[in-house]
Coordinates of C-alpha atoms in Angstrom, one line a residue:
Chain A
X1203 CA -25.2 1.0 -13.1
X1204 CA -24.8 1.1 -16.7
X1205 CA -21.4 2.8 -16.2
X1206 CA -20.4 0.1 -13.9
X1207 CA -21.8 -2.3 -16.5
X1208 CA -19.9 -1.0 -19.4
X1209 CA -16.6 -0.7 -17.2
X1210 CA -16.8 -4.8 -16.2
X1211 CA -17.4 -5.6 -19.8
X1212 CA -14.1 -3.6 -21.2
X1213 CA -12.6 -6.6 -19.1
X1214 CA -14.2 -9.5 -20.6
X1215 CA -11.9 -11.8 -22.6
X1216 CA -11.5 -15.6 -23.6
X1217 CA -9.1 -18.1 -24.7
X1218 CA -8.2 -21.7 -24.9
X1219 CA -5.9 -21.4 -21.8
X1220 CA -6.4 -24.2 -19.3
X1221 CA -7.5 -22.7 -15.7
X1222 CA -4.1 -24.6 -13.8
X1223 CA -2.0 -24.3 -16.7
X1224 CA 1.2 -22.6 -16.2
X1225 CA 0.4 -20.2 -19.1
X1226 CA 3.0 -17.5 -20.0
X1227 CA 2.1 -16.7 -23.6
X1228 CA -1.8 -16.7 -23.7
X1229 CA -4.7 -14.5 -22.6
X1230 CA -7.3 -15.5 -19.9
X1231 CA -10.9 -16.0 -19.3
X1232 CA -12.7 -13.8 -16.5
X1233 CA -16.1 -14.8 -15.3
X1234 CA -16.3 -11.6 -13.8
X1235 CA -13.0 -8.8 -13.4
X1236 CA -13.9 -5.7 -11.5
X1237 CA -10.7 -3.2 -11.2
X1238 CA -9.4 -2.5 -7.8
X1239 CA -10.4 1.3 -8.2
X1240 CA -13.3 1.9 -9.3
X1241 CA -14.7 4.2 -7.1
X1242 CA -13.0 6.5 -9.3
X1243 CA -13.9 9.8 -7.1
X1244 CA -12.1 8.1 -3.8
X1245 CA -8.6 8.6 -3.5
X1246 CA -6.3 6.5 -1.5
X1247 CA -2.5 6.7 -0.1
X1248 CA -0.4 5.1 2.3
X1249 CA 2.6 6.6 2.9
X1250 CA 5.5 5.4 5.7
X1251 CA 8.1 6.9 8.1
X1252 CA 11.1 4.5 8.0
X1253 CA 12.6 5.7 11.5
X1254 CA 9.5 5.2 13.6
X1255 CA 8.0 2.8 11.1
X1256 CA 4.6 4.5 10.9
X1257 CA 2.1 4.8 8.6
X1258 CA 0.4 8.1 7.4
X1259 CA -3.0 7.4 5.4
X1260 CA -4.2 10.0 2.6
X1261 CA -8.2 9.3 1.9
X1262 CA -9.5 12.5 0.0
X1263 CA -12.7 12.6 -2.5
X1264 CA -11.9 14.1 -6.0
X1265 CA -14.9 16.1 -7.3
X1266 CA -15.1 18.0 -3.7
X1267 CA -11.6 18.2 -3.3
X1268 CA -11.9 17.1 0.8
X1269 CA -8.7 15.1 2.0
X1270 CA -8.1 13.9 5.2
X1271 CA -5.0 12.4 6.5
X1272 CA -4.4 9.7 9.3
X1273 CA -1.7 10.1 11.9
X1274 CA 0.9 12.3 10.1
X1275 CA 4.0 12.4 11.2
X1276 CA 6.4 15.9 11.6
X1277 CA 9.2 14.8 9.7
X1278 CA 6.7 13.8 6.2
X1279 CA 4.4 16.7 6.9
X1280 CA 6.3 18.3 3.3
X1281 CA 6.0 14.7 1.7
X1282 CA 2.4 14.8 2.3
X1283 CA 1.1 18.1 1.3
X1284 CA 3.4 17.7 -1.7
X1285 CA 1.3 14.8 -2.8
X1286 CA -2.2 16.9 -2.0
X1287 CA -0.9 19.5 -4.0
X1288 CA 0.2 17.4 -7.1
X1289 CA -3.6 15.2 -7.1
X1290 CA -5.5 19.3 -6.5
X1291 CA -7.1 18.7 -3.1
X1292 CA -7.0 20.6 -0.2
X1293 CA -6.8 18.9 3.5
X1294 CA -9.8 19.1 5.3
X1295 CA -8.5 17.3 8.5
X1296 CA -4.9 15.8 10.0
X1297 CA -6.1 13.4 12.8
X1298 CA -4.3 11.0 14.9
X1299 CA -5.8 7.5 16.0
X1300 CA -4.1 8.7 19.4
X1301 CA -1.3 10.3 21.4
X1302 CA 2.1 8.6 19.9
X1303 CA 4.7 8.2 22.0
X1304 CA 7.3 7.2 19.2
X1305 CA 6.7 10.4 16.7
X1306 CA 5.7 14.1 16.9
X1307 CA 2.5 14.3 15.2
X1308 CA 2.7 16.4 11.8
X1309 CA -0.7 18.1 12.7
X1310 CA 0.5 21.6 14.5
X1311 CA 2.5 21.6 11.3
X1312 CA 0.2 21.3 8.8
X1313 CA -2.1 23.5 10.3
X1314 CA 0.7 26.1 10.8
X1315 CA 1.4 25.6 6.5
X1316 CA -1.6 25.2 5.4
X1317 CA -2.5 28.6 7.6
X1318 CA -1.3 31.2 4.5
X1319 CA -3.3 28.8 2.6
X1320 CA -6.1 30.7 0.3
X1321 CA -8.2 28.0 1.6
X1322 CA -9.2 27.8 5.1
X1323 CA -6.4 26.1 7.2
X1324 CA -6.6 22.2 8.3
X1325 CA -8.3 21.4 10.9
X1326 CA -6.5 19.2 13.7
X1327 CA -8.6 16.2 15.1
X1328 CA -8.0 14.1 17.8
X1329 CA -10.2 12.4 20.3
X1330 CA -11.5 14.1 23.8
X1331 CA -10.1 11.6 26.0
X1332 CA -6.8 11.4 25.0
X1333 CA -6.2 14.7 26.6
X1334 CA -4.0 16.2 23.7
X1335 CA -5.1 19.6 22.0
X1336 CA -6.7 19.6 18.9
X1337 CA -9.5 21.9 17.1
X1338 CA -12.2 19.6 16.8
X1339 CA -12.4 16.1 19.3
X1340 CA -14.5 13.3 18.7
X1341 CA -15.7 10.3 20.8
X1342 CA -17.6 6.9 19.9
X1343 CA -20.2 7.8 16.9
X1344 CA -18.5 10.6 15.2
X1345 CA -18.2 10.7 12.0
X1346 CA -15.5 12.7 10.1
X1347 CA -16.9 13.8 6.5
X1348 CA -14.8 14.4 3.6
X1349 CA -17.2 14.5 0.2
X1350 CA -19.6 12.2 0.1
X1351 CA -17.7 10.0 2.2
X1352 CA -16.9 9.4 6.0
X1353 CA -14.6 7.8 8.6
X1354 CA -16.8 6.7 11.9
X1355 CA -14.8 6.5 15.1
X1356 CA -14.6 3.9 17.8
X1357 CA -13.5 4.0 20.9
X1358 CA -10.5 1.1 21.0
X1359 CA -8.8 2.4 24.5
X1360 CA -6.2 -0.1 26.1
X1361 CA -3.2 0.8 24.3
X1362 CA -3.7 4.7 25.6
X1363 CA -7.2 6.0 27.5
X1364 CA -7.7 8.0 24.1
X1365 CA -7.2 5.6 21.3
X1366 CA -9.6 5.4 18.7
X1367 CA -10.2 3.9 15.5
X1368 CA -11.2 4.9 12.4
X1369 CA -13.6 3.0 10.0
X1370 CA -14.6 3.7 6.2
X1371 CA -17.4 1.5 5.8
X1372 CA -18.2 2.6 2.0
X1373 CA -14.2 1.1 1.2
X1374 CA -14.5 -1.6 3.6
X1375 CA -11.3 -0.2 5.9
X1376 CA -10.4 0.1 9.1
X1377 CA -7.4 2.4 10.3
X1378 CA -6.1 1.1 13.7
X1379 CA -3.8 3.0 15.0
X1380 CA -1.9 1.0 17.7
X1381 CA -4.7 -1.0 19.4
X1382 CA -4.2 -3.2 16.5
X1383 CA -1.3 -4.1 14.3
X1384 CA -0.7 -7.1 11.7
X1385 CA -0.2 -10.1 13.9
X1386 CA 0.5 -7.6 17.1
X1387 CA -1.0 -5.3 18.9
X1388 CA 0.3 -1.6 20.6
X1389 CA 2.0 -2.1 24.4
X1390 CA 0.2 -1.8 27.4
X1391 CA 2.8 -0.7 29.7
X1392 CA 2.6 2.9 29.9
X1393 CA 0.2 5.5 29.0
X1394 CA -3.0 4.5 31.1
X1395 CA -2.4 0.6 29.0
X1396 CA -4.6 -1.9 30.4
X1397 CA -4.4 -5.3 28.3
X1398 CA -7.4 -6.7 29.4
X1399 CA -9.6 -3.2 28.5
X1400 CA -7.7 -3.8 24.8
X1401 CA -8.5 -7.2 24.6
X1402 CA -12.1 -6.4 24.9
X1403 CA -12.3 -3.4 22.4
X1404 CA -10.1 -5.1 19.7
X1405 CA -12.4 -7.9 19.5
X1406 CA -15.7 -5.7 20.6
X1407 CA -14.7 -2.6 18.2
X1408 CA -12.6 -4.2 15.1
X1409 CA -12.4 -7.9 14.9
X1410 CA -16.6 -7.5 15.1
X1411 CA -16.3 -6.0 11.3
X1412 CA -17.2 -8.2 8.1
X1413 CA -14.4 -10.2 7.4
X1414 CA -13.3 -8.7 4.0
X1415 CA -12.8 -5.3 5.8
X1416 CA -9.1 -3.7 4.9
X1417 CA -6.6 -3.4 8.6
X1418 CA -4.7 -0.6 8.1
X1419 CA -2.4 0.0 11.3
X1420 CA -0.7 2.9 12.7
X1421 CA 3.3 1.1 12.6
X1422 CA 4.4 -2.1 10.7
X1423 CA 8.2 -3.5 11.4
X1424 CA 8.4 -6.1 9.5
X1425 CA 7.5 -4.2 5.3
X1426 CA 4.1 -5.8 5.4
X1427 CA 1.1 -2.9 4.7
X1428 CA -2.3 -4.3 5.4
X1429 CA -4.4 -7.0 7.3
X1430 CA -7.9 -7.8 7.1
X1431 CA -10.4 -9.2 9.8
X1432 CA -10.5 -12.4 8.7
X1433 CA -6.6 -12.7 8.9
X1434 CA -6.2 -11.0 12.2
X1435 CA -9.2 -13.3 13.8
X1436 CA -7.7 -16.4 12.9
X1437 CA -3.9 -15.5 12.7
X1438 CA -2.9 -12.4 15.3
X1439 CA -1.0 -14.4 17.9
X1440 CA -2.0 -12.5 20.7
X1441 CA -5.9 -12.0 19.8
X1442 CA -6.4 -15.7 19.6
X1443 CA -5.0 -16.1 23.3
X1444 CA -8.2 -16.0 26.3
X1445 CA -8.2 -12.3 27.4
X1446 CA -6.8 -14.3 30.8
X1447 CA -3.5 -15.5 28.8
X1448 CA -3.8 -12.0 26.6
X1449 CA -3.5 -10.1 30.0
X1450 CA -0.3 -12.2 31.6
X1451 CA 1.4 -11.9 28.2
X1452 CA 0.9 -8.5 28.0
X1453 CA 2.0 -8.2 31.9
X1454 CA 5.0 -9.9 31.3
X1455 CA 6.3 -8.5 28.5
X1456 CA 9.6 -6.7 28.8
X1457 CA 9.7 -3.9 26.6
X1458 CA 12.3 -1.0 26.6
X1459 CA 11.1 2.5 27.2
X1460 CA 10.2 4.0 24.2
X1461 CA 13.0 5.9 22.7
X1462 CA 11.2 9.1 21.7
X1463 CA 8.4 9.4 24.2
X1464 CA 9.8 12.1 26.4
X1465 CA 9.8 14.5 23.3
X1466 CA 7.3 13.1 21.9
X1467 CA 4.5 13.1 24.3
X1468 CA 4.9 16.9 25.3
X1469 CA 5.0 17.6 21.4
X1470 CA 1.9 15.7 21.0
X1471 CA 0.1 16.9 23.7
X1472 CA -0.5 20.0 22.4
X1473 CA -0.8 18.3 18.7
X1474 CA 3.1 19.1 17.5
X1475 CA 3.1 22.7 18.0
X1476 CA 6.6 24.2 19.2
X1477 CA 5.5 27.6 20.7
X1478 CA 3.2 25.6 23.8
X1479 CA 5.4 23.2 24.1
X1480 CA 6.8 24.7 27.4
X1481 CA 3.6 27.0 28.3
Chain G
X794 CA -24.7 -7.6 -11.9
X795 CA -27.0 -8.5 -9.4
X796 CA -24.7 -9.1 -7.0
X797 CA -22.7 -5.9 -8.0
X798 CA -25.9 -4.3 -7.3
X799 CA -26.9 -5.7 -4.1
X800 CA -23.6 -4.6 -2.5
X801 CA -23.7 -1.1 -4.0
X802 CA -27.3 -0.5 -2.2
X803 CA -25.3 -1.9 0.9
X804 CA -23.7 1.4 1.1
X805 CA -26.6 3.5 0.0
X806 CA -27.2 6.2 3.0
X807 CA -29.0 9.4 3.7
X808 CA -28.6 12.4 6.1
X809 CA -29.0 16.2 6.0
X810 CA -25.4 17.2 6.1
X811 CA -23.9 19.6 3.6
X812 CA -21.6 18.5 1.2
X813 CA -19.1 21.0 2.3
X814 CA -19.7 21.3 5.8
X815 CA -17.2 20.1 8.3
X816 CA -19.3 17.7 9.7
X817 CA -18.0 15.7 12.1
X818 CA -21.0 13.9 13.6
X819 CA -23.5 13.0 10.7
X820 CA -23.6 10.2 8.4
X821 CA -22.9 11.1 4.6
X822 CA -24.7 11.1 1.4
X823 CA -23.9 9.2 -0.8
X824 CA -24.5 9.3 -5.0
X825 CA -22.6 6.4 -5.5
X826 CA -20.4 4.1 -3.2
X827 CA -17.8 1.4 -4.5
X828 CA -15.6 -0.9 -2.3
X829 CA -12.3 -0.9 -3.4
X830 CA -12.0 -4.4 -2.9
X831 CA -14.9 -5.5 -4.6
X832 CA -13.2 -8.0 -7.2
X833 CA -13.3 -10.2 -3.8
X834 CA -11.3 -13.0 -5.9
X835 CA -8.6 -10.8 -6.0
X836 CA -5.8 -10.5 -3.5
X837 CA -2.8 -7.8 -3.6
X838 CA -0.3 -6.9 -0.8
X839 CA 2.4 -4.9 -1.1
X840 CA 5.8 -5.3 1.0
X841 CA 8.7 -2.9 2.0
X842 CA 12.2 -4.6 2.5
X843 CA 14.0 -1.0 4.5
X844 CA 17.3 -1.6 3.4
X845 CA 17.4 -1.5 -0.4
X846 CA 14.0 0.2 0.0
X847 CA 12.2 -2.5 -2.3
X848 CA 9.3 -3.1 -3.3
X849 CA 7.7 -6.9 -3.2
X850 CA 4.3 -7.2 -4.9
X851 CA 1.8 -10.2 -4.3
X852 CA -1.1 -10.8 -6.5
X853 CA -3.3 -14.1 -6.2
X854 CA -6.8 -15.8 -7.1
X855 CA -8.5 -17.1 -4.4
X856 CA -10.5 -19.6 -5.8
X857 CA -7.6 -21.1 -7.9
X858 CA -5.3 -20.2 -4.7
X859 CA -2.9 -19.5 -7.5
X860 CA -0.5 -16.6 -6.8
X861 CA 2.6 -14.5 -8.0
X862 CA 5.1 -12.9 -6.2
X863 CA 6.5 -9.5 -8.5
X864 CA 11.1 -8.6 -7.3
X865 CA 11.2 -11.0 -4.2
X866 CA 14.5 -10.0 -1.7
X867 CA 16.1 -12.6 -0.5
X868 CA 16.1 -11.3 3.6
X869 CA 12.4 -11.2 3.4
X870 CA 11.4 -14.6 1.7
X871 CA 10.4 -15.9 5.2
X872 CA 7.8 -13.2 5.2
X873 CA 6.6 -13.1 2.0
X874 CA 5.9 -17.5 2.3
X875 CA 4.5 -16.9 5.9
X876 CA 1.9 -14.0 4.1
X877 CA 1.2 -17.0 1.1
X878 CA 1.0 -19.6 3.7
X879 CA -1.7 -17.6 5.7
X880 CA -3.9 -16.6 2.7
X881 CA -4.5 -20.4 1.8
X882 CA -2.1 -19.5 -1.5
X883 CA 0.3 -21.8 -3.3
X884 CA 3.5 -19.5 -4.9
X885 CA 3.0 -20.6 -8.8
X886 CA 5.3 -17.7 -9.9
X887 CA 8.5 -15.8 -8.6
X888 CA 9.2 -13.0 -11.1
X889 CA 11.9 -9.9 -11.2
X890 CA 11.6 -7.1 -13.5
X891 CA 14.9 -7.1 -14.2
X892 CA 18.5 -8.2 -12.9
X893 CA 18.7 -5.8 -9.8
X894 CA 21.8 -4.3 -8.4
X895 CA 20.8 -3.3 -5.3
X896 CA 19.6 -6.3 -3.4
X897 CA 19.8 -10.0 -3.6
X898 CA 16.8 -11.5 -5.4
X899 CA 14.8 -13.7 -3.2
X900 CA 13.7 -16.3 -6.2
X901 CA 16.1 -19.0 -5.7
X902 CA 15.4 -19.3 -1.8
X903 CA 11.5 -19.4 -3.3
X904 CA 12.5 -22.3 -5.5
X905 CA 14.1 -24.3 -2.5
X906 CA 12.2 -23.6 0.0
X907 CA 9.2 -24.2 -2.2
X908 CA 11.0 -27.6 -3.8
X909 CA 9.7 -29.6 -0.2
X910 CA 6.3 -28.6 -0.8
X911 CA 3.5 -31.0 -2.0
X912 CA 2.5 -28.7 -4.7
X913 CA 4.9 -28.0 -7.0
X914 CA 8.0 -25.6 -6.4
X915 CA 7.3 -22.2 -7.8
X916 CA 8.6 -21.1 -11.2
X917 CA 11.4 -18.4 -11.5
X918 CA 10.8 -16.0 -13.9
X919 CA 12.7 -12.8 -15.9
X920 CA 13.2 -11.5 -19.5
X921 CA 15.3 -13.6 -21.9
X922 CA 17.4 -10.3 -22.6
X923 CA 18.3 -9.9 -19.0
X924 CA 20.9 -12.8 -19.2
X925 CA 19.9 -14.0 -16.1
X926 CA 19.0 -17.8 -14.9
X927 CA 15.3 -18.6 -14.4
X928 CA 13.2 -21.6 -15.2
X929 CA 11.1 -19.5 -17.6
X930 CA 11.4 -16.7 -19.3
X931 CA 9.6 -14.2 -20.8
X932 CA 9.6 -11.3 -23.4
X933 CA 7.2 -8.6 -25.3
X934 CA 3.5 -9.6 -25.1
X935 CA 4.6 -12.9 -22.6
X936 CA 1.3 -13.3 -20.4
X937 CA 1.6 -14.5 -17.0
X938 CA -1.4 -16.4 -15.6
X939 CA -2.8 -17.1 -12.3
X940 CA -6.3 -17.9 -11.5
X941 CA -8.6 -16.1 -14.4
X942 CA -5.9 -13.4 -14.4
X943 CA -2.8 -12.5 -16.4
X944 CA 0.2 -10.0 -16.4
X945 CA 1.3 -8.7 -19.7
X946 CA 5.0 -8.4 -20.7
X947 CA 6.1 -5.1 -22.3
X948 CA 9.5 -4.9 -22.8
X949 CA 11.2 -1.6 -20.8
X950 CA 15.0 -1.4 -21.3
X951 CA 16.7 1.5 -20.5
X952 CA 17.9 1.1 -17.2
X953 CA 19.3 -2.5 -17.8
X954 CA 18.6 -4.0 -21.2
X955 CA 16.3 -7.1 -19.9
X956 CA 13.8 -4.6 -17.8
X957 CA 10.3 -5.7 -18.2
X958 CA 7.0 -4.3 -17.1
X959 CA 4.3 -6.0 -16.3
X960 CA 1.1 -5.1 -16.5
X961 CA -2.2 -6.3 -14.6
X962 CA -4.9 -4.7 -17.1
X963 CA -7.9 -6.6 -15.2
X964 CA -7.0 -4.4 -12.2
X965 CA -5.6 -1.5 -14.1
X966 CA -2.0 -2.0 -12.5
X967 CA 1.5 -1.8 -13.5
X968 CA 4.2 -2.9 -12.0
X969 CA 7.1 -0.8 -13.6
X970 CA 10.3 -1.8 -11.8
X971 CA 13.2 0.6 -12.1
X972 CA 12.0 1.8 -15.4
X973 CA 9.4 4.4 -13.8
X974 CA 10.2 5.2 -10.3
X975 CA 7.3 7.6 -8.4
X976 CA 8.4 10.8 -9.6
X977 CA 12.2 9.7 -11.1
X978 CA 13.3 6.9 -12.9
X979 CA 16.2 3.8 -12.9
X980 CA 19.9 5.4 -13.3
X981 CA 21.1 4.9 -16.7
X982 CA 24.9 4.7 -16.3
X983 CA 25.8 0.9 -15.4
X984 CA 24.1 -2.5 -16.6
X985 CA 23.9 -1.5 -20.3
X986 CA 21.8 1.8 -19.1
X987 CA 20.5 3.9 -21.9
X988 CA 18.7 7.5 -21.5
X989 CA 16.8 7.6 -24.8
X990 CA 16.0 4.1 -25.0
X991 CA 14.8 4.5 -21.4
X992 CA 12.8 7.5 -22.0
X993 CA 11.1 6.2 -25.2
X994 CA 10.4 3.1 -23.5
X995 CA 8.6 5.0 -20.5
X996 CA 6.2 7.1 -22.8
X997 CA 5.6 4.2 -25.2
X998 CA 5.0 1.5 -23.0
X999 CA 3.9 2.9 -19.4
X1000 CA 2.8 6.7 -20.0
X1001 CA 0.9 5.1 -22.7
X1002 CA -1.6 3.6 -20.8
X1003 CA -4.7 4.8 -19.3
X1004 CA -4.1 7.9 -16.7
X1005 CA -6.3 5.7 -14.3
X1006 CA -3.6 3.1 -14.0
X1007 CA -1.9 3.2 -10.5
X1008 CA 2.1 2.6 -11.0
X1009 CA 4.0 0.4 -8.6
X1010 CA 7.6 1.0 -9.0
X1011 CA 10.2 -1.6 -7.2
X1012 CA 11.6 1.0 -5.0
X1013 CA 10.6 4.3 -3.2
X1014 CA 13.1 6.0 -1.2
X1015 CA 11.0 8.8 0.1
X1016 CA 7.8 6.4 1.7
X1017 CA 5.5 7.1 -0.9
X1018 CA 3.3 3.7 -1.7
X1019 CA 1.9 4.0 -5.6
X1020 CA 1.6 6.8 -8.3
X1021 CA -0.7 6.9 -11.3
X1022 CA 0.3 7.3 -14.9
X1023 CA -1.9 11.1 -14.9
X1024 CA 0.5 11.5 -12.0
X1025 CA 4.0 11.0 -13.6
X1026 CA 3.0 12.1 -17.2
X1027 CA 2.2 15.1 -15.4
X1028 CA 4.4 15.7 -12.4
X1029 CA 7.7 13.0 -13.1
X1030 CA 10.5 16.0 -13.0
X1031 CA 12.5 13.7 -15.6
X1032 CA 9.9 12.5 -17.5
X1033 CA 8.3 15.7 -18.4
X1034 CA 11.4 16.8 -19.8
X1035 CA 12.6 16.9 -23.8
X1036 CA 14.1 13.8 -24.8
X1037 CA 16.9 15.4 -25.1
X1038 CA 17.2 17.5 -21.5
X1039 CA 16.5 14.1 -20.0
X1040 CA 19.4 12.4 -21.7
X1041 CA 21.5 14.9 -20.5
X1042 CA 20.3 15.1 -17.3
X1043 CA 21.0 11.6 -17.0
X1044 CA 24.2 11.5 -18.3
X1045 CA 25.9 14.1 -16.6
X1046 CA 24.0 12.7 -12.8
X1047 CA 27.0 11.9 -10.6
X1048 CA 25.8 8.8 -8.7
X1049 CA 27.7 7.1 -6.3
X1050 CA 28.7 3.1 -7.3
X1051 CA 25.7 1.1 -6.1
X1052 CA 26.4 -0.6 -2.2
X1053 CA 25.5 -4.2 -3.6
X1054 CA 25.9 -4.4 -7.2
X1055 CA 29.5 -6.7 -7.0
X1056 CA 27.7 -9.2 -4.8
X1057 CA 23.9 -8.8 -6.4
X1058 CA 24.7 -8.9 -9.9
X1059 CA 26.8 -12.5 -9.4
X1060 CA 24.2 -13.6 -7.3
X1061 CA 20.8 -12.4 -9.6
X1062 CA 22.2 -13.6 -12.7
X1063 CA 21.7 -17.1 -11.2
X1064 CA 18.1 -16.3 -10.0
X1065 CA 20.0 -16.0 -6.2
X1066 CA 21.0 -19.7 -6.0
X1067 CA 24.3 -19.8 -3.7
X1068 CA 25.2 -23.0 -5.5
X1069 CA 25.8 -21.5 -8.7
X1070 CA 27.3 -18.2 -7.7
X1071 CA 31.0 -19.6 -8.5
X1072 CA 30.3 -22.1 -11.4

């Protein structure tokens, strides 16, 4: 506490500025000013793939050195252990929120790189029902523990059977994958989707979390990079139908076939690694 | 502090797993846990426009609703309004870190679309050395307020002559435009470009500051989100050089002639109004 106390007080100032003036030349007054990282041991990254538009999420703990990374993507898989290496850590786990049918997961990669590693190799995670191969698979309640810190899964299926996402209650964040994105949501119409079972474990599974909590999704197309709860409660155009008018939307959508999914699924499958690809 | 306090011991939770086990299904321990949104006053959102891979920064005070948008594009002003428009927030400031080449600022569009609103339209800001139009303008030590916070000024030429910096020392932020790019820098060979003036600018004014400080360039061309000033005084290839290995380096870069700069520049240096372009 008195470190926290001595770090809000570093940011105390004052001055004769009005609080609606248009002031460009004068300093401010803060009641209170708290700096956006001050959990100084918890590291945070987003990182995005232009072609697929997909995010990739870096959350590591400094003192133990323990990184994680959310839904990599093949292609970035260099990018990303580039920037583990420059900030010292060492990837503890590459997880996806599910089986993507518009990128090859970067897991089987890192796995396969970080294999000659002196430390022990990454560990792939993915969740049991999706059906893919990973090392370890989780399901509703597990918790995945980097440091002193830890992402707890839920079960959001609707989008695909195996869907899950993953919360950080100590940052107040929730990583979505594709049963949730800013204003949208992930299709229904392949991949075991059932709008109606989405409908029910967005609002059941997310939209349930305090109101400040962080939405970080698995895609964005539009160059925005975060939601909360609060926004995607009042503003997400399909959440805020009835789950009857969410279903017939969803039903009538006509999407096209996703371009990559026929590489992509047998890729991911067996978590993005070449050689059992064809076994 | 009581508050502070209170939603600290919010987070406070026990359990028997190691601290280096891979534990994937027990809760962690935790010395001390930090939201990393706890200034809950504060809003930021960062936005990607995919063409010129740019950068738009929104910062805002909810209580004072007041709020700043940091190198606007001019394609994704709809966006950016809607994003103000569902936070509750009124646009009091539309700044650029410098007269860009390589896209068409979206300020102007701000001002006119904003001009209709009952509040006031926003204010268009950029350095007096950049030459450019704006309705204010600022220089070294300028403070730009909103709410109880402020960005500072420091000037950054180097890369054009009228590149600023701005720096949000309440959330220990700087927003570096093309001065300090994540791992790189703005070229130096057009727009009054200068290697050792850029370099000496970097150090004095950005590198300067706390290693603590995340960095949020106006572009990134490789998906990466922010650095950190311990980051790029360690790690920048070009800015761990000699002074003078950089300024060779950058003057003997072949670059191609920038895609936009004959329609940008015309366009910037009138704050993107279409009406003055040809006057």
């Amino acid at each position: 506490m008195l470190f926290l106390f001595a770090k809000q007080l570093r940011y105390l100032k004052f001055s004769a500025c009005k609080p609606n003036s248009r002031c460009l030349s004068k300093s401010a007054r803060f009641k209170r000013t708290i700096t956006t990282n001050m959990d100084s041991n918890f590291i945070f990254r987003q990182f995005f793939e232009k072609e697929s538009s997909t995010f990739t999420y870096l959350l590591a703990d400094k003192p133990s050195k323990e990184a994680v990374l959310i839904d990599p993507v093949l292609e970035t898989v260099a990018r990303d252990l580039g920037q583990i290496k420059d900030l010292g850590l060492i990837l503890k786990y590459a997880i996806n929120t599910h089986m993507h049918a518009d990128h090859i997961t970067g897991t089987g990669k890192l796995k396969e790189v970080t294999s000659t590693d002196a430390d022990k190799p990454c560990v792939s995670v993915i969740s049991k029902v999706s059906g893919a191969k990973a090392d370890e698979y989780v399901s509703e309640g597990s918790k995945i523990q980097f440091g002193p810190y830890f992402l707890e899964v839920r079960e959001t299926p609707g989008h695909t059977n195996g869907c899950v996402t993953y919360v950080d209650h100590q940052h107040r964040m929730v990583f979505t994958g594709d049963a949730l994105l800013i204003r949208g949501c992930g299709r229904t119409d392949f991949q075991e989707g059932d709008p109606g079972v989405l409908f029910d474990m967005v609002h059941s599974k997310i939209l349930s979390l305090d109101s400040d909590y962080l939405i970080y999704p698995a895609h964005d197309y539009t160059g925005r990079s975060v939601s909360s709860v609060d926004e995607e409660k009042r503003l997400n155009p399909r959440m805020t139908k009835t789950k009857e008018e969410f279903v017939q939307f969803m039903n009538e959508m006509k999407l096209d076939y996703p371009k990559k999914i026929d590489l992509a699924l047998p890729w991911n499958k067996v978590c993005g690694i070449q050689e059992l690809v064809n076994l």
